[in-house]
PDB file of C-alpha atoms in Angstrom:
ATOM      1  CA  UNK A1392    -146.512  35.813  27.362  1.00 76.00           C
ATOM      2  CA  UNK A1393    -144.051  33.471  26.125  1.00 75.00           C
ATOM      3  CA  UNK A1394    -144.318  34.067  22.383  1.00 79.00           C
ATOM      4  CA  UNK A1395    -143.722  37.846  23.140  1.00 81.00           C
ATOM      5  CA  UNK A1396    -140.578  36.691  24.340  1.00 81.00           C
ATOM      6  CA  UNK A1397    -139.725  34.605  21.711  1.00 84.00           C
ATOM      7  CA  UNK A1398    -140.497  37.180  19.491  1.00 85.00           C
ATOM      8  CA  UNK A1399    -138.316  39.821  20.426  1.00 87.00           C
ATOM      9  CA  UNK A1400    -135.765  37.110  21.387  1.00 87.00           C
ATOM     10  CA  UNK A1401    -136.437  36.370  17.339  1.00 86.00           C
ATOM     11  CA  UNK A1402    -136.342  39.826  16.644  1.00 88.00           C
ATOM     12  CA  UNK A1403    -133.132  40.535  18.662  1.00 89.00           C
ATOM     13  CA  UNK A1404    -131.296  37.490  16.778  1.00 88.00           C
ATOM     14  CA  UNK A1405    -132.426  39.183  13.714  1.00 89.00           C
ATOM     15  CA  UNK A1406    -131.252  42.287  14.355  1.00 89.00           C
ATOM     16  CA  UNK A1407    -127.675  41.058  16.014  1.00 88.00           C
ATOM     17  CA  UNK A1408    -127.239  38.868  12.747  1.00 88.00           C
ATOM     18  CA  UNK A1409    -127.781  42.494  10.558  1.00 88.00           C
ATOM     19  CA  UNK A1410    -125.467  43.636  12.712  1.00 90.00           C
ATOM     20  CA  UNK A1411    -123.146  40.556  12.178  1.00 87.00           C
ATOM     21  CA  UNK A1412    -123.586  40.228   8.281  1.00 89.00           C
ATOM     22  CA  UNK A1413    -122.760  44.261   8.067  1.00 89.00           C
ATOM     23  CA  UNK A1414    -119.934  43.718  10.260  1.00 88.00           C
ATOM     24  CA  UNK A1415    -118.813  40.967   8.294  1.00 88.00           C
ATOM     25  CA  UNK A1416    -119.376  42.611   4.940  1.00 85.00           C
ATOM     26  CA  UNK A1417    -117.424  45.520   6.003  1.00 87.00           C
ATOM     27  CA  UNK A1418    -114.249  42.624   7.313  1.00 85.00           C
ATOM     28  CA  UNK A1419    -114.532  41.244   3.705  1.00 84.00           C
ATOM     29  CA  UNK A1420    -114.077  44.663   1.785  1.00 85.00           C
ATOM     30  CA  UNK A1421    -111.528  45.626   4.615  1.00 82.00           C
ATOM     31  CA  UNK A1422    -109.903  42.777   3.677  1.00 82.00           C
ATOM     32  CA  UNK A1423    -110.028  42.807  -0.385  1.00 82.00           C
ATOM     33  CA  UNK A1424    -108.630  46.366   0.107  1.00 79.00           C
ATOM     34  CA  UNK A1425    -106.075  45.347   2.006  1.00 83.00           C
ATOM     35  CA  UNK A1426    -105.508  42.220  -0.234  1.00 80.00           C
ATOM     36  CA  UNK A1427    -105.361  44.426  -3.240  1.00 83.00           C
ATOM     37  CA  UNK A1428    -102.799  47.120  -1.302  1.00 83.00           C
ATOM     38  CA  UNK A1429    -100.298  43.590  -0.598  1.00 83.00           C
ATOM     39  CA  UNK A1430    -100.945  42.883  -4.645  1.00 85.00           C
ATOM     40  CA  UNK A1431    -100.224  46.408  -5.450  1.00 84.00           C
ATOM     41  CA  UNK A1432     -97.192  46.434  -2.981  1.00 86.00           C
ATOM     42  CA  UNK A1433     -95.846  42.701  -4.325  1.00 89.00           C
ATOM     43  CA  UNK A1434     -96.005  44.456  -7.568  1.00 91.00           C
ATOM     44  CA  UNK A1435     -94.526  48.172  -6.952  1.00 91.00           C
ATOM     45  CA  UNK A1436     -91.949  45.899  -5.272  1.00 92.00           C
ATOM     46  CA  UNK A1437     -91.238  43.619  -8.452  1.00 91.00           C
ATOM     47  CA  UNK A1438     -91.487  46.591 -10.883  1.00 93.00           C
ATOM     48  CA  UNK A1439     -88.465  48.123  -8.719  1.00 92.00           C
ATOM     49  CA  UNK A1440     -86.420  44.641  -8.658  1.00 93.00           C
ATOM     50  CA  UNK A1441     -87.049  44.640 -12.413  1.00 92.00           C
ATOM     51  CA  UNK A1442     -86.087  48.530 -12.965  1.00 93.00           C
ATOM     52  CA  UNK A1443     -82.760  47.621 -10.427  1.00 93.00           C
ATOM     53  CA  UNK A1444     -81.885  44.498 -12.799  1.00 93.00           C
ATOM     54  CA  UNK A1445     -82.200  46.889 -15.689  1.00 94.00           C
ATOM     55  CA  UNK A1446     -79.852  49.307 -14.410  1.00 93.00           C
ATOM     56  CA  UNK A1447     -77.323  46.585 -13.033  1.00 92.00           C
ATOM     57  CA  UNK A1448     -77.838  45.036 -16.909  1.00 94.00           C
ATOM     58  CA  UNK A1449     -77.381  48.583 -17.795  1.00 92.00           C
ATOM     59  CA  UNK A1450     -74.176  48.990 -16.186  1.00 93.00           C
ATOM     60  CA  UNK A1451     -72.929  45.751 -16.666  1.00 93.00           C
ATOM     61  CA  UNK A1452     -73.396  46.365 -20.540  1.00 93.00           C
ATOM     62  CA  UNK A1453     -71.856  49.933 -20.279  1.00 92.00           C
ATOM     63  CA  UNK A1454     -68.407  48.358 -18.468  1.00 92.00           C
ATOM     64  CA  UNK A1455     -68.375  45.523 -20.619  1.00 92.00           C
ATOM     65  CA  UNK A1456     -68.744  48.266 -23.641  1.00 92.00           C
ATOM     66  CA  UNK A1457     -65.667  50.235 -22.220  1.00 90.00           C
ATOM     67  CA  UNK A1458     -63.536  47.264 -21.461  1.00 91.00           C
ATOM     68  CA  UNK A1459     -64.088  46.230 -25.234  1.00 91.00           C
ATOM     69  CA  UNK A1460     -62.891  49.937 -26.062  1.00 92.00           C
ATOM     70  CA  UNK A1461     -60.064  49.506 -24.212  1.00 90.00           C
ATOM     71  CA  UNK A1462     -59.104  46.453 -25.469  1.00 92.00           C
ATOM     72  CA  UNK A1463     -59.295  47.862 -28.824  1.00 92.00           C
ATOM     73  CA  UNK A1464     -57.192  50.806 -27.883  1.00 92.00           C
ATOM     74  CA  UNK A1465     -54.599  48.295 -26.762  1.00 93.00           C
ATOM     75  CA  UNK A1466     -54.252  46.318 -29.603  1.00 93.00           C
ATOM     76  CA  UNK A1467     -53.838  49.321 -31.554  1.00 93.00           C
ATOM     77  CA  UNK A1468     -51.221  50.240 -29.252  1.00 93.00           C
ATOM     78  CA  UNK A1469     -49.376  46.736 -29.658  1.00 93.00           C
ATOM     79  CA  UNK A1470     -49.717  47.068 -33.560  1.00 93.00           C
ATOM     80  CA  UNK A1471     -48.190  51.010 -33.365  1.00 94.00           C
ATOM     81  CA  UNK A1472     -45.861  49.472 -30.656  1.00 94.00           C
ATOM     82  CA  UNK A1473     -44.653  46.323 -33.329  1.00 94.00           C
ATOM     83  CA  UNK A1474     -44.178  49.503 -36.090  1.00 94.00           C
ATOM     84  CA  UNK A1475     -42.201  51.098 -33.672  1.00 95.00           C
ATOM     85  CA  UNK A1476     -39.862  48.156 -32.982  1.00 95.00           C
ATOM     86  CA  UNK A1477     -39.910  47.054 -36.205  1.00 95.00           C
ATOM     87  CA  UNK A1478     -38.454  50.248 -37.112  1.00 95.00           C
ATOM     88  CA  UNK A1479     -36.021  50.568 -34.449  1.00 95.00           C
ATOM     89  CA  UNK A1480     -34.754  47.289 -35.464  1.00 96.00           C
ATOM     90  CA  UNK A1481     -33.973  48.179 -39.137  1.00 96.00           C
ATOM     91  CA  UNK A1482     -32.574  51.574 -38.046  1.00 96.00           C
ATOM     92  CA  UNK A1483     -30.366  49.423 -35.474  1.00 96.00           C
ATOM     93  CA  UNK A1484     -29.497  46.962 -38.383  1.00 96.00           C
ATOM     94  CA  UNK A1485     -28.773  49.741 -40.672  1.00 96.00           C
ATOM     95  CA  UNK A1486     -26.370  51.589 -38.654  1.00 96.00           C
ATOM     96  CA  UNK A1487     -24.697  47.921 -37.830  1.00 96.00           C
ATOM     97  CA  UNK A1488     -23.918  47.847 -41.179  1.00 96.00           C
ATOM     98  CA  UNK A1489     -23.078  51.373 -41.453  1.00 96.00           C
ATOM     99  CA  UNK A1490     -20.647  50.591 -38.646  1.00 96.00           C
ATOM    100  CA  UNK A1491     -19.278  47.287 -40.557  1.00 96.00           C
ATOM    101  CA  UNK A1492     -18.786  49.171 -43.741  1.00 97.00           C
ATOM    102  CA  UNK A1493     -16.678  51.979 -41.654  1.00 97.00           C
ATOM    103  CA  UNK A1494     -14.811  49.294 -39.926  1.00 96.00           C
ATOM    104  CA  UNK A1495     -14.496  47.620 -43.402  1.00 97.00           C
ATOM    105  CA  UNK A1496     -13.153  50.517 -44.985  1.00 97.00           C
ATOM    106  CA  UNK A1497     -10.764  51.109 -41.684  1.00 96.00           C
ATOM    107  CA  UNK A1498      -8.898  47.910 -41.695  1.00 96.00           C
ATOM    108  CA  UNK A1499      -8.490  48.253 -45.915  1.00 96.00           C
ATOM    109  CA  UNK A1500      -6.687  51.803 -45.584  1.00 96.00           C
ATOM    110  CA  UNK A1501      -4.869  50.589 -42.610  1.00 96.00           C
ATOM    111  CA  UNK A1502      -3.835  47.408 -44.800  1.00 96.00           C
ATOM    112  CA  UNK A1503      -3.133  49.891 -47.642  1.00 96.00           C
ATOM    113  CA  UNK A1504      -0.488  52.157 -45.730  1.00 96.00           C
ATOM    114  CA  UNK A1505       0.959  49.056 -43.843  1.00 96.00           C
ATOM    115  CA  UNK A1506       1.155  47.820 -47.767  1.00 96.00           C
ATOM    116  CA  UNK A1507       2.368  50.939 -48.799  1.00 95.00           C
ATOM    117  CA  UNK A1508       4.387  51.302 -45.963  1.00 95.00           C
ATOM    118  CA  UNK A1509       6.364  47.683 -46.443  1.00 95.00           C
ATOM    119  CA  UNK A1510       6.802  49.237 -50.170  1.00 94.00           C
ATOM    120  CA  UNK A1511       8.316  52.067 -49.010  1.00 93.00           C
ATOM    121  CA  UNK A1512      10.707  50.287 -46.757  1.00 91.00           C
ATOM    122  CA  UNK A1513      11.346  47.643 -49.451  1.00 90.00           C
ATOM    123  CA  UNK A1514      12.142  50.122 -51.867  1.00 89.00           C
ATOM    124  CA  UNK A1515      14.279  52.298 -49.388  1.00 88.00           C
ATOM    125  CA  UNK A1516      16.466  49.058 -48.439  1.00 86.00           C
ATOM    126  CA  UNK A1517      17.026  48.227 -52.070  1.00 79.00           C
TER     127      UNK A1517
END
């Protein structure tokens, strides 16, 4: 009979659209599990760009940190280095004068036996 037919064409349907719904249930949690795993990876992923940043940041700050140390190490230099010249140049001027006082005292001596020296010839021709 017909409705026998229809009936376990009915009943088939029904059972193939069990099948279909469980099928498609198991798609969706397939795919929220897989939509979660991309979330999870988009975020392991971001947590690593952000933990990379840090440590360029961290490096970044550490060279910056030992550039300013050895800027300050130069300046200090450059002062001990101005002492230093500063220094030499008054030991330099000092001697100069040293030197110009010996000179000095040179040329007087010398004019004092040429004086002494005319005297003695003066007196001698007299």
């Amino acid at each position: 009979p017909i409705w026998l037919r229809r009936a376990a064409a009915a009943a088939a349907a029904e059972e193939e659209l069990r099948v279909l719904e469980k099928t498609l249930g198991e798609a969706e949690e397939r795919a929220k599990g897989e939509g979660a795993a991309r979330i999870a990876a988009k975020e392991a992923e971001g947590e690593r760009e952000r933990q990379r940043d840090t440590a360029r940041a961290r490096a970044a700050a550490e060279v910056a940190q030992e550039a300013s140390e050895r800027a300050l190490r130069a300046s200090a230099d450059e002062e001990r280095l101005r002492g230093v010249v500063g220094q030499l140049k008054e030991e330099v001027a000092a001697r100069d004068r040293s030197r110009a006082e010996l000179e000095e005292r040179e040329r007087q001596e010398a004019a004092s036996r040429r004086a002494a020296a005319a005297a003695r010839d003066r007196e001698e021709r007299e």
